[in-house]
Short mmCIF file of C-alpha atoms in Angstrom, two decimals:
data_model
loop_
_atom_site.label_atom_id
_atom_site.label_comp_id
_atom_site.label_asym_id
_atom_site.label_seq_id
_atom_site.Cartn_x
_atom_site.Cartn_y
_atom_site.Cartn_z
CA MET B 1 32.42 2.59 -26.87
CA GLU B 2 29.43 2.94 -29.47
CA GLY B 3 28.68 -0.73 -28.55
CA ILE B 4 28.54 0.05 -24.81
CA LEU B 5 26.16 3.14 -25.46
CA LYS B 6 23.79 0.89 -27.48
CA VAL B 7 23.49 -1.46 -24.90
CA ALA B 8 23.18 1.05 -22.01
CA MET B 9 20.92 3.40 -23.90
CA PRO B 10 17.48 2.00 -22.83
CA GLY B 11 18.49 1.86 -19.36
CA LEU B 12 19.94 5.43 -19.39
CA ILE B 13 16.77 6.68 -20.90
CA LEU B 14 14.60 4.99 -18.28
CA VAL B 15 17.00 6.37 -15.36
CA VAL B 16 16.57 10.00 -17.03
CA GLU B 17 12.84 9.50 -17.45
CA ALA B 18 12.62 8.33 -13.74
CA LEU B 19 14.47 11.33 -12.53
CA VAL B 20 12.36 13.79 -14.63
CA LEU B 21 9.24 12.31 -13.26
CA LEU B 22 10.59 12.20 -9.69
CA LEU B 23 11.59 16.02 -9.85
CA VAL B 24 8.18 16.79 -11.30
CA ALA B 25 6.57 14.91 -8.54
CA LEU B 26 8.51 16.55 -6.18
CA LEU B 27 7.66 19.94 -7.33
CA HIS B 28 3.95 18.97 -7.17
CA VAL B 29 4.39 17.67 -3.71
CA ALA B 30 6.06 21.07 -2.56
CA TYR B 31 3.59 23.24 -4.10
CA THR B 32 0.69 21.07 -2.80
CA THR B 33 1.72 22.06 0.58
CA TYR B 34 1.65 25.63 -0.41
CA ALA B 35 -1.85 25.27 -2.08
CA GLU B 36 -3.15 23.57 1.01
CA ARG B 37 -1.85 26.54 3.27
CA LYS B 38 -3.31 29.02 1.05
CA ILE B 39 -6.65 27.37 0.25
CA ILE B 40 -7.32 26.61 3.98
CA GLY B 41 -5.91 30.05 4.88
CA HIS B 42 -8.65 31.66 2.61
CA MET B 43 -11.35 29.36 3.56
CA GLN B 44 -10.63 30.40 7.06
CA GLN B 45 -10.55 34.21 6.51
CA ARG B 46 -6.77 34.20 6.59
CA LEU B 47 -4.16 35.13 4.04
CA GLY B 48 -1.88 31.98 4.27
CA PRO B 49 1.82 32.20 3.62
CA ASN B 50 2.58 35.56 2.00
CA ARG B 51 6.17 36.58 3.13
CA VAL B 52 8.67 34.68 1.14
CA GLY B 53 8.78 35.72 -2.48
CA PRO B 54 5.80 37.18 -4.39
CA ARG B 55 2.69 35.83 -2.72
CA GLY B 56 4.59 33.55 -0.66
CA LEU B 57 5.56 31.35 -3.60
CA LEU B 58 8.94 30.51 -2.30
CA GLN B 59 7.53 29.31 0.93
CA PRO B 60 7.79 25.66 0.28
CA ILE B 61 11.56 25.86 -0.70
CA ALA B 62 12.31 27.76 2.52
CA ASP B 63 10.50 25.00 4.33
CA VAL B 64 12.78 22.44 2.84
CA LEU B 65 15.78 24.35 3.71
CA LYS B 66 14.79 24.87 7.09
CA LEU B 67 14.15 21.07 7.58
CA LEU B 68 17.50 20.22 6.08
CA THR B 69 19.45 22.44 8.27
CA LYS B 70 17.86 21.51 11.41
CA GLU B 71 19.38 19.43 13.96
CA ASP B 72 18.57 15.53 13.60
CA ILE B 73 17.68 14.33 17.13
CA VAL B 74 17.48 10.60 17.83
CA PRO B 75 15.91 10.04 21.48
CA LEU B 76 17.30 7.57 23.85
CA GLY B 77 15.93 3.96 23.91
CA THR B 78 14.80 4.02 20.31
CA GLU B 79 15.39 1.09 18.08
CA LYS B 80 18.01 2.74 16.09
CA THR B 81 17.89 0.89 12.62
CA LEU B 82 14.22 0.76 12.41
CA PHE B 83 14.01 4.38 13.45
CA TYR B 84 16.32 5.47 10.56
CA LEU B 85 14.52 3.12 8.04
CA ALA B 86 10.85 3.82 8.79
CA PRO B 87 10.65 7.19 7.11
CA PHE B 88 12.41 5.82 4.09
CA ILE B 89 10.05 2.95 3.84
CA SER B 90 7.08 5.44 3.91
CA LEU B 91 8.52 7.53 1.19
CA VAL B 92 9.83 4.82 -1.23
CA ALA B 93 6.65 2.74 -0.81
CA GLY B 94 4.31 5.97 -1.41
CA ALA B 95 6.53 7.24 -4.37
CA THR B 96 7.11 4.25 -6.34
CA SER B 97 3.53 3.99 -7.22
CA LEU B 98 4.05 6.89 -9.63
CA ALA B 99 6.12 4.59 -11.90
CA VAL B 100 2.93 2.56 -13.09
CA ILE B 101 0.62 5.58 -13.72
CA PRO B 102 0.25 6.48 -17.37
CA VAL B 103 0.38 10.29 -17.42
CA TRP B 104 -0.52 10.10 -21.17
CA GLU B 105 -0.81 7.64 -23.82
CA LYS B 106 2.80 7.29 -24.68
CA PHE B 107 4.21 7.92 -21.11
CA ALA B 108 4.14 5.19 -18.35
CA LEU B 109 7.52 4.64 -16.82
CA ALA B 110 6.67 0.96 -16.32
CA ASN B 111 3.71 -0.29 -18.20
CA VAL B 112 2.81 -3.22 -15.87
CA ASN B 113 0.29 -5.72 -16.80
CA VAL B 114 -1.02 -5.75 -13.31
CA GLY B 115 -0.50 -2.04 -12.58
CA LEU B 116 -3.40 -1.65 -10.24
CA LEU B 117 -2.35 -4.55 -8.01
CA VAL B 118 1.12 -3.06 -7.92
CA ILE B 119 -0.55 0.20 -6.65
CA LEU B 120 -2.67 -1.64 -4.15
CA ALA B 121 0.54 -3.42 -3.05
CA LEU B 122 2.79 -0.52 -2.43
CA SER B 123 0.14 1.41 -0.73
CA SER B 124 -0.22 -1.19 1.91
CA LEU B 125 3.45 -1.48 2.36
CA SER B 126 3.58 2.07 3.00
CA SER B 127 1.53 1.59 6.35
CA TYR B 128 4.94 -0.25 7.64
CA GLY B 129 6.74 3.08 7.78
CA VAL B 130 3.94 4.48 10.10
CA ILE B 131 3.81 1.17 12.16
CA LEU B 132 7.50 0.75 12.60
CA SER B 133 8.25 4.23 13.50
CA GLY B 134 5.58 3.94 16.12
CA TRP B 135 7.27 1.02 17.57
CA ALA B 136 10.84 2.09 17.22
CA SER B 137 10.31 5.59 18.73
CA ASN B 138 9.79 3.96 22.24
CA SER B 139 7.20 6.70 23.06
CA ARG B 140 3.57 6.17 24.14
CA TYR B 141 2.06 8.57 21.71
CA ALA B 142 4.07 7.33 18.83
CA PHE B 143 3.18 3.75 19.75
CA LEU B 144 -0.54 4.50 19.99
CA GLY B 145 -0.39 6.17 16.53
CA GLY B 146 1.24 3.22 15.00
CA LEU B 147 -1.29 0.84 16.61
CA ARG B 148 -4.10 2.92 15.04
CA ALA B 149 -2.55 3.07 11.63
CA SER B 150 -2.11 -0.67 11.60
CA ALA B 151 -5.83 -1.33 12.10
CA GLN B 152 -7.02 1.54 10.02
CA VAL B 153 -4.89 0.65 6.93
CA VAL B 154 -5.89 -2.95 7.10
CA SER B 155 -9.57 -2.00 7.25
CA TYR B 156 -9.53 0.55 4.42
CA GLU B 157 -7.36 -1.44 2.08
CA VAL B 158 -10.07 -3.89 1.67
CA ALA B 159 -12.52 -1.42 1.05
CA MET B 160 -10.29 0.36 -1.39
CA ALA B 161 -9.31 -2.96 -3.25
CA LEU B 162 -12.99 -3.90 -3.50
CA SER B 163 -13.93 -0.66 -4.92
CA LEU B 164 -11.52 -1.04 -7.92
CA VAL B 165 -12.74 -4.42 -8.69
CA GLY B 166 -15.72 -2.88 -10.40
CA VAL B 167 -13.29 -0.87 -12.76
CA MET B 168 -11.24 -4.11 -13.50
CA LEU B 169 -14.50 -5.88 -14.26
CA MET B 170 -15.55 -3.27 -16.64
CA ALA B 171 -12.29 -2.72 -18.34
CA GLY B 172 -11.34 -6.32 -18.33
CA SER B 173 -7.76 -5.54 -17.60
CA MET B 174 -5.47 -4.53 -14.82
CA ASN B 175 -3.08 -2.43 -16.84
CA LEU B 176 -3.70 1.18 -16.25
CA ALA B 177 -3.25 2.23 -19.78
CA GLU B 178 -5.78 -0.29 -20.78
CA ILE B 179 -8.33 0.88 -18.24
CA VAL B 180 -8.08 4.51 -19.49
CA LYS B 181 -8.45 3.39 -23.22
CA ALA B 182 -11.41 0.91 -22.19
CA GLN B 183 -12.94 4.09 -20.52
CA VAL B 184 -12.61 6.37 -23.61
CA ALA B 185 -14.22 3.60 -25.61
CA SER B 186 -17.08 3.24 -23.07
CA PRO B 187 -20.47 5.14 -23.41
CA PHE B 188 -19.81 7.58 -20.69
CA LYS B 189 -16.24 8.13 -21.40
CA VAL B 190 -15.52 8.02 -17.69
CA TYR B 191 -16.16 5.06 -15.21
CA ALA B 192 -17.12 7.77 -12.53
CA ILE B 193 -20.66 7.74 -13.59
CA PRO B 194 -21.45 3.88 -14.18
CA GLN B 195 -19.06 3.21 -11.18
CA ILE B 196 -20.56 5.95 -9.01
CA VAL B 197 -20.55 3.84 -5.74
CA GLY B 198 -16.91 2.49 -6.44
CA PHE B 199 -15.91 6.10 -6.99
CA PHE B 200 -17.44 7.13 -3.75
CA VAL B 201 -15.94 4.36 -1.83
CA PHE B 202 -12.34 4.82 -3.37
CA MET B 203 -12.30 8.62 -2.54
CA ILE B 204 -13.24 7.88 1.15
CA SER B 205 -10.78 4.88 1.47
CA ALA B 206 -8.13 6.95 -0.13
CA ILE B 207 -8.39 9.58 2.31
CA ALA B 208 -8.05 6.90 5.13
CA GLU B 209 -5.19 5.29 3.53
CA THR B 210 -3.10 8.50 3.64
CA ASN B 211 -4.00 9.18 6.87
CA ARG B 212 -5.49 12.65 6.34
CA VAL B 213 -8.38 14.64 7.94
CA PRO B 214 -11.10 13.54 8.79
CA PHE B 215 -9.25 10.19 9.31
CA ASP B 216 -5.86 11.31 10.64
CA LEU B 217 -6.43 9.27 13.75
CA PRO B 218 -2.62 7.91 13.75
CA GLU B 219 -1.32 11.41 13.94
CA ALA B 220 -4.22 13.10 15.54
CA GLU B 221 -2.39 16.47 16.85
CA THR B 222 -4.84 17.14 19.67
CA GLU B 223 -4.71 13.81 21.40
CA LEU B 224 -1.61 12.27 20.18
CA VAL B 225 0.52 15.27 19.74
CA ALA B 226 1.49 14.19 16.40
CA GLY B 227 1.51 10.27 16.53
CA TYR B 228 3.80 8.29 14.99
CA PHE B 229 6.42 10.98 14.05
CA VAL B 230 6.46 12.60 17.42
CA GLU B 231 10.06 11.78 17.99
CA TYR B 232 11.38 12.66 14.52
CA SER B 233 12.91 15.92 13.86
CA GLY B 234 14.53 17.69 11.12
CA ILE B 235 14.44 16.07 7.72
CA ARG B 236 13.45 12.62 8.93
CA PHE B 237 10.16 14.41 9.91
CA GLY B 238 10.31 15.92 6.59
CA LEU B 239 10.45 12.68 4.88
CA PHE B 240 7.23 11.46 6.56
CA TYR B 241 5.43 14.75 5.49
CA LEU B 242 6.76 14.18 2.03
CA ALA B 243 5.48 10.72 2.07
CA GLU B 244 2.06 11.76 2.99
CA TYR B 245 1.67 14.33 0.14
CA PHE B 246 3.20 11.70 -2.06
CA GLY B 247 0.39 9.39 -1.07
CA MET B 248 -2.08 11.98 -1.59
CA VAL B 249 -0.74 12.81 -5.19
CA VAL B 250 -0.52 9.06 -6.08
CA MET B 251 -3.94 8.44 -4.82
CA SER B 252 -5.54 11.32 -6.69
CA ALA B 253 -3.64 10.16 -9.81
CA VAL B 254 -5.15 6.53 -9.39
CA ALA B 255 -8.55 7.98 -9.08
CA VAL B 256 -8.11 10.00 -12.28
CA THR B 257 -6.74 7.05 -14.21
CA CYS B 258 -9.56 4.45 -12.81
CA PHE B 259 -12.53 6.62 -12.73
CA LEU B 260 -12.03 10.05 -14.74
CA GLY B 261 -10.71 8.98 -17.93
CA GLY B 262 -6.99 9.63 -17.42
CA TRP B 263 -5.23 11.55 -20.18
CA SER B 264 -8.51 11.95 -22.26
CA GLY B 265 -10.36 15.08 -22.28
CA PRO B 266 -13.26 16.79 -24.30
CA PHE B 267 -10.83 17.99 -26.86
CA GLU B 268 -7.16 17.90 -27.67
CA ILE B 269 -4.71 20.52 -26.54
CA PRO B 270 -1.91 20.43 -29.02
CA GLY B 271 1.51 20.04 -27.48
CA VAL B 272 0.39 19.42 -23.91
CA PRO B 273 -0.87 15.70 -23.93
CA PHE B 274 -1.03 15.36 -20.35
CA PHE B 275 -3.05 18.56 -19.94
CA TRP B 276 -6.42 16.90 -19.07
CA PHE B 277 -4.59 14.50 -16.78
CA LEU B 278 -3.12 17.55 -14.77
CA VAL B 279 -6.46 19.27 -14.67
CA LYS B 280 -8.19 16.35 -13.20
CA LEU B 281 -5.40 15.85 -10.60
CA TYR B 282 -5.46 19.30 -9.46
CA ALA B 283 -9.25 18.98 -9.08
CA LEU B 284 -8.96 16.03 -6.71
CA LEU B 285 -6.07 17.52 -4.72
CA PHE B 286 -8.39 20.55 -4.36
CA PHE B 287 -11.07 18.23 -3.12
CA TYR B 288 -8.75 16.57 -0.42
CA ILE B 289 -7.58 19.95 0.79
CA TRP B 290 -11.39 21.17 0.78
CA VAL B 291 -12.19 17.96 2.95
CA ARG B 292 -9.55 18.94 5.46
CA ALA B 293 -10.60 22.36 5.83
CA THR B 294 -14.36 21.46 6.20
CA LEU B 295 -14.47 18.30 8.32
CA PRO B 296 -13.72 17.38 11.90
CA ARG B 297 -11.95 14.28 12.81
CA TYR B 298 -13.72 10.92 13.24
CA ARG B 299 -13.88 9.06 16.51
CA TYR B 300 -12.02 5.73 16.27
CA ASP B 301 -15.20 3.54 16.56
CA GLN B 302 -17.06 5.59 14.13
CA LEU B 303 -13.97 5.27 11.60
CA MET B 304 -14.12 1.48 11.90
CA GLY B 305 -18.06 1.42 11.70
CA LEU B 306 -17.87 3.47 8.56
CA GLY B 307 -15.11 1.07 6.92
CA TRP B 308 -16.51 -2.22 7.97
CA LYS B 309 -20.23 -1.46 7.93
CA LEU B 310 -20.90 0.82 5.14
CA LEU B 311 -17.93 1.02 2.60
CA ILE B 312 -17.04 -2.83 2.39
CA PRO B 313 -20.85 -3.84 2.02
CA LEU B 314 -21.39 -1.08 -0.51
CA SER B 315 -18.43 -1.90 -2.58
CA LEU B 316 -19.37 -5.63 -2.46
CA LEU B 317 -22.85 -4.72 -3.78
CA ASN B 318 -21.16 -2.62 -6.22
CA ILE B 319 -19.11 -5.64 -7.79
CA LEU B 320 -22.31 -7.85 -7.65
CA ILE B 321 -24.35 -5.22 -9.71
CA THR B 322 -21.40 -4.76 -12.03
CA GLY B 323 -21.08 -8.47 -12.55
CA LEU B 324 -24.73 -8.95 -13.15
CA ILE B 325 -24.84 -6.06 -15.73
CA LYS B 326 -21.76 -7.44 -17.48
CA LEU B 327 -23.52 -10.72 -17.44
CA TRP B 328 -26.87 -9.64 -19.17
CA VAL B 329 -26.05 -6.56 -21.23
CA MET C 1 22.89 -13.92 -14.46
CA GLU C 2 19.57 -15.72 -14.05
CA LYS C 3 21.39 -18.47 -11.89
CA VAL C 4 23.21 -15.66 -9.82
CA LEU C 5 19.86 -14.13 -9.02
CA PHE C 6 18.12 -17.31 -8.03
CA GLY C 7 21.14 -18.22 -5.78
CA TYR C 8 20.80 -14.77 -4.28
CA LEU C 9 17.10 -15.15 -3.80
CA ALA C 10 17.20 -18.74 -2.43
CA PHE C 11 19.97 -17.70 0.10
CA ALA C 12 18.15 -14.63 1.20
CA ILE C 13 14.88 -16.30 1.72
CA LEU C 14 16.49 -19.23 3.70
CA ALA C 15 18.42 -16.76 5.78
CA SER C 16 15.51 -14.60 6.45
CA ALA C 17 13.43 -17.59 7.38
CA PHE C 18 16.03 -18.88 9.84
CA LEU C 19 16.11 -15.28 11.39
CA VAL C 20 12.24 -15.28 11.71
CA VAL C 21 12.46 -18.31 13.92
CA PHE C 22 15.66 -17.26 15.75
CA SER C 23 14.86 -13.72 16.64
CA ARG C 24 14.27 -13.12 20.10
CA ASN C 25 12.10 -10.19 19.77
CA ALA C 26 8.78 -10.88 18.22
CA VAL C 27 8.54 -7.59 16.14
CA LYS C 28 11.83 -8.19 14.64
CA ALA C 29 10.75 -11.80 13.78
CA VAL C 30 7.87 -10.32 11.86
CA LEU C 31 10.08 -7.94 10.06
CA TRP C 32 12.34 -10.76 8.90
CA GLY C 33 9.24 -12.28 7.78
CA LEU C 34 8.42 -9.23 5.56
CA VAL C 35 12.03 -9.41 3.97
CA MET C 36 11.42 -12.98 3.30
CA PHE C 37 7.90 -12.16 1.59
CA LEU C 38 9.53 -9.53 -0.64
CA HIS C 39 12.19 -11.85 -1.72
CA GLN C 40 9.58 -14.34 -2.56
CA ALA C 41 7.70 -11.80 -4.68
CA VAL C 42 10.85 -11.24 -6.69
CA LEU C 43 11.32 -14.98 -6.99
CA PHE C 44 7.81 -14.85 -8.65
CA LEU C 45 8.77 -12.08 -10.99
CA THR C 46 11.85 -13.80 -12.09
CA LEU C 47 9.31 -16.73 -13.31
CA GLN C 48 7.23 -13.99 -15.05
CA ALA C 49 4.35 -14.50 -12.52
CA GLU C 50 3.39 -10.75 -12.06
CA PHE C 51 0.16 -11.50 -10.66
CA LEU C 52 1.52 -13.77 -8.07
CA ALA C 53 4.26 -11.28 -7.25
CA ALA C 54 1.75 -8.60 -6.60
CA ILE C 55 -0.88 -10.80 -4.69
CA GLN C 56 2.33 -12.11 -2.42
CA ILE C 57 2.94 -8.51 -1.56
CA LEU C 58 -0.62 -7.46 -1.20
CA VAL C 59 -1.90 -10.30 0.97
CA TYR C 60 1.05 -11.52 2.92
CA ALA C 61 3.13 -8.47 3.37
CA GLY C 62 0.30 -5.78 3.34
CA ALA C 63 -2.36 -7.54 5.18
CA VAL C 64 -1.42 -10.70 7.11
CA LEU C 65 2.01 -9.42 8.48
CA VAL C 66 0.48 -6.06 9.40
CA LEU C 67 -2.27 -8.12 11.47
CA PHE C 68 0.65 -9.92 13.20
CA LEU C 69 2.33 -6.75 14.11
CA PHE C 70 -1.02 -5.46 15.46
CA VAL C 71 -1.33 -8.49 17.67
CA ILE C 72 2.27 -8.46 18.88
CA TYR C 73 1.68 -4.68 19.90
CA LEU C 74 -1.35 -5.68 21.75
CA ILE C 75 0.02 -8.43 23.81
CA ASN C 76 2.98 -7.73 26.13
CA LEU C 77 6.09 -9.78 25.28
CA ARG C 78 8.53 -8.01 27.50
CA GLU C 79 8.60 -10.87 30.19
CA GLU C 80 9.02 -13.62 27.55
CA LEU C 81 12.17 -11.99 26.23
CA LYS C 82 13.91 -12.73 29.37
CA TRP C 83 13.13 -16.25 29.34
CA PRO C 84 16.07 -18.65 28.71
CA ARG C 85 14.71 -20.79 25.82
CA PHE C 86 10.95 -21.75 25.13
CA LEU C 87 12.00 -25.51 24.77
CA GLY C 88 14.57 -27.47 26.66
CA THR C 89 14.27 -30.44 24.15
CA TYR C 90 15.38 -28.49 21.22
CA PRO C 91 18.20 -31.02 20.12
CA LEU C 92 15.53 -33.38 19.70
CA ALA C 93 13.73 -31.03 17.39
CA PHE C 94 16.86 -31.03 15.20
CA LEU C 95 16.63 -34.85 14.95
CA VAL C 96 12.95 -34.69 13.77
CA ILE C 97 13.78 -31.99 11.22
CA PHE C 98 16.83 -34.03 9.99
CA PHE C 99 14.40 -36.91 9.18
CA PHE C 100 12.01 -34.72 7.55
CA LEU C 101 14.73 -33.37 5.37
CA VAL C 102 15.44 -37.10 4.28
CA LEU C 103 11.97 -37.64 3.53
CA ALA C 104 11.68 -34.41 1.66
CA GLY C 105 14.89 -35.62 -0.27
CA ALA C 106 13.53 -38.75 -1.14
CA GLY C 107 10.41 -37.10 -2.49
CA ILE C 108 11.98 -34.73 -4.43
CA SER C 109 14.55 -37.15 -6.14
CA GLY C 110 11.60 -39.01 -7.86
CA PHE C 111 9.93 -35.78 -8.92
CA THR C 112 8.95 -35.30 -12.72
CA PRO C 113 6.95 -32.14 -13.49
CA ALA C 114 3.50 -32.96 -14.53
CA SER C 115 2.79 -32.26 -18.48
CA PRO C 116 0.62 -29.20 -18.91
CA LYS C 117 -3.09 -30.00 -18.68
CA GLY C 118 -6.01 -28.35 -20.68
CA SER C 119 -5.48 -24.72 -21.52
CA LEU C 120 -2.88 -24.41 -18.94
CA SER C 121 0.19 -24.16 -21.26
CA PRO C 122 2.99 -21.67 -21.62
CA GLN C 123 1.47 -20.36 -24.95
CA ALA C 124 -1.96 -19.72 -23.30
CA LEU C 125 -0.09 -17.93 -20.47
CA LEU C 126 1.71 -15.71 -22.87
CA SER C 127 -1.41 -14.89 -24.95
CA GLN C 128 -3.99 -14.43 -22.11
CA GLY C 129 -1.85 -13.56 -19.08
CA HIS C 130 -1.77 -15.18 -15.73
CA THR C 131 -4.69 -13.25 -14.17
CA ARG C 132 -7.23 -14.26 -16.73
CA LEU C 133 -6.22 -17.99 -16.88
CA LEU C 134 -5.78 -18.22 -13.11
CA GLY C 135 -9.52 -16.69 -12.70
CA GLU C 136 -10.99 -19.04 -15.14
CA HIS C 137 -9.44 -22.13 -13.67
CA LEU C 138 -10.09 -21.03 -9.98
CA PHE C 139 -13.59 -20.04 -10.62
CA ARG C 140 -14.90 -22.88 -13.12
CA GLU C 141 -12.87 -25.90 -12.38
CA HIS C 142 -11.87 -25.35 -8.73
CA ILE C 143 -14.90 -23.51 -7.61
CA LEU C 144 -16.03 -25.99 -5.06
CA ALA C 145 -12.56 -26.12 -3.29
CA PHE C 146 -12.41 -22.20 -3.51
CA GLU C 147 -15.98 -21.96 -1.95
CA ALA C 148 -15.18 -24.61 0.76
CA ALA C 149 -12.13 -22.70 1.73
CA GLY C 150 -14.08 -19.38 2.07
CA VAL C 151 -16.59 -21.22 4.24
CA LEU C 152 -13.82 -22.61 6.43
CA LEU C 153 -12.55 -19.29 6.87
CA LEU C 154 -15.85 -17.77 7.73
CA VAL C 155 -16.36 -20.56 10.26
CA ALA C 156 -13.22 -19.36 11.86
CA VAL C 157 -14.14 -15.92 12.11
CA LEU C 158 -17.45 -16.82 13.46
CA GLY C 159 -15.95 -18.96 16.09
CA ALA C 160 -13.71 -16.16 17.08
CA VAL C 161 -16.76 -13.84 17.52
CA VAL C 162 -18.85 -16.44 19.58
CA LEU C 163 -15.77 -17.29 21.81
CA VAL C 164 -15.17 -13.38 22.67
CA ARG C 165 -18.92 -12.83 23.15
CA ARG C 166 -19.11 -15.79 25.53
CA ILE C 167 -16.15 -14.45 27.60
CA ARG C 168 -17.80 -10.99 27.73
CA GLU C 169 -21.07 -12.46 29.02
CA GLU C 170 -19.42 -14.38 31.71
CA GLU C 171 -17.70 -11.27 32.86
CA LYS C 172 -21.08 -9.69 33.37
#
C-alpha cells in the first residue's frame, strides 16, 4: 500500500494542483464577467447587476445555474459530432495554456522549456472551436462568423508571435519562468519599457485573438446576430462564453509574464507571493474591459489593414532593432 | 510502455492519414489531417523534441490547416461530393504505390544512421536545448539554404498577387 502511494504521490499532487488552479481560474473567469458588467455599467451611467446577493455579487453563479438548467437545443441539419465537439475544443485549448504560466517563482504547473511556444500553439488551436462551430451549425450567420474568425486568427497570430520574439531575444529563453527572472535582472525590471513596441503589438493582437471588441467581427451581434455560436443554447453556449473569458485571462497572464515582470514587484508581500502577479493581471483585465466600453467595432478591411500593414511591419522592425541592440551593447 | 505508445501513435498517424485521403467531405479530410498533426506532435514529444512538437502544432495545425479550411469554405464543394470517384483508374494507382513501397523497403533495409556531426550530439542537445542548437545550425551553417527557401516562398506569393491583379485588370 505504501509503495503504491509513493509511486502515485507525484501524480496525485499534480492532479490536485491542476484542480486548484482550474477552480481558481474558473472563479476568476466568473467574476471577470461580473466585473465587466459592473464596470461597463458605471462607464455608461448605469448600475450594472445589483439584485442577486449584496451588490449583485452572486450574479455570475446565478448565470451559471441558469445556463446549466436551460434546454439544450441542437438544430436540424447540423453536423452532430463537430457541433458537440466545437465548444470543448475552444475551452480546452483556451484553458490548457494556464498550465505553463508561472504564477510565482515556485508555482508553474508545467515548467516547459518552450512555454511561450506552447501558449502560441494552443491559442492558434482555439480558433478551431470557432471555425468548426461555424461550419457545423449549418447556418449562414454562423458560417460567416467562422470564415471571419479563420482569416482574423491567422493574420493576428503572426503579429502576436513576432511581437513575442523581441522578448525571447532579450531573455535568451522561451521558458516563462526564465523570462521573468531575466526581466528582474534587467535594468528596467520590466520588458514593457525597452520592448514598448512589442508590448503595444501584443496587447492589440491579443484582443483580436480572443475575438473581443473592437475586433469581435466573428461574433458581431449587430450584423451576424452572434456569429459562430448563434445556434448554440444552454450550457454549450456557456462553454463558448467561458472559453472567451479564459482566453482573456490567459492573454493577460502572458502579457504580465512576458512584459510586466510576472510575480516580481517593488516590495515583497509576506505570505502572498503571487500578490503582484494578480495586481498586474487585474489591471490588464480592466484594460480589456475599458477598451470594450470605449471603442466601436472595426470594419473588416480596416482590421486586415491594421494587422498586415501596421502591426506586422512594426513587430518586424522591433525584432530588427532588438537584435541590433543585442549585437552591439 | 514506450513501445505501446509508439505503436499507438504510429497506428493513429497511419489511420488518420488514410482517412484524410478517403474522406468524401473536404472539411472532414482537413480535420483528420488535424488529428494526424496532433499525433505527430506527441510523437516528437516522446523523442524529447519539445521545440519541434510546439512548432508542428503552431505552424501546421494552427496556421496551414486553418488556411486550408478557409479555402475550402470559400469554394463550393457540394457538387463534387456527389461525383462517383475522381479517378476511374485508381486500381493502377495501387500498383504504382506497391512499387513505391518496394523501393522504400529496399532503401530502408540498407539504412544506417549517420554518426553525429560537429556539435550535434545528444550531450549538446541536453545541455543547450533543441531551440538554441537548431537555431545556431540553421542560421550559421545552413543560412544559404534557409534564405533560398524564403526567397522561393516570396516568389510564390508575388506570383499569386500578379496573377490576381492581371485577372482583375482583364475584367475591367
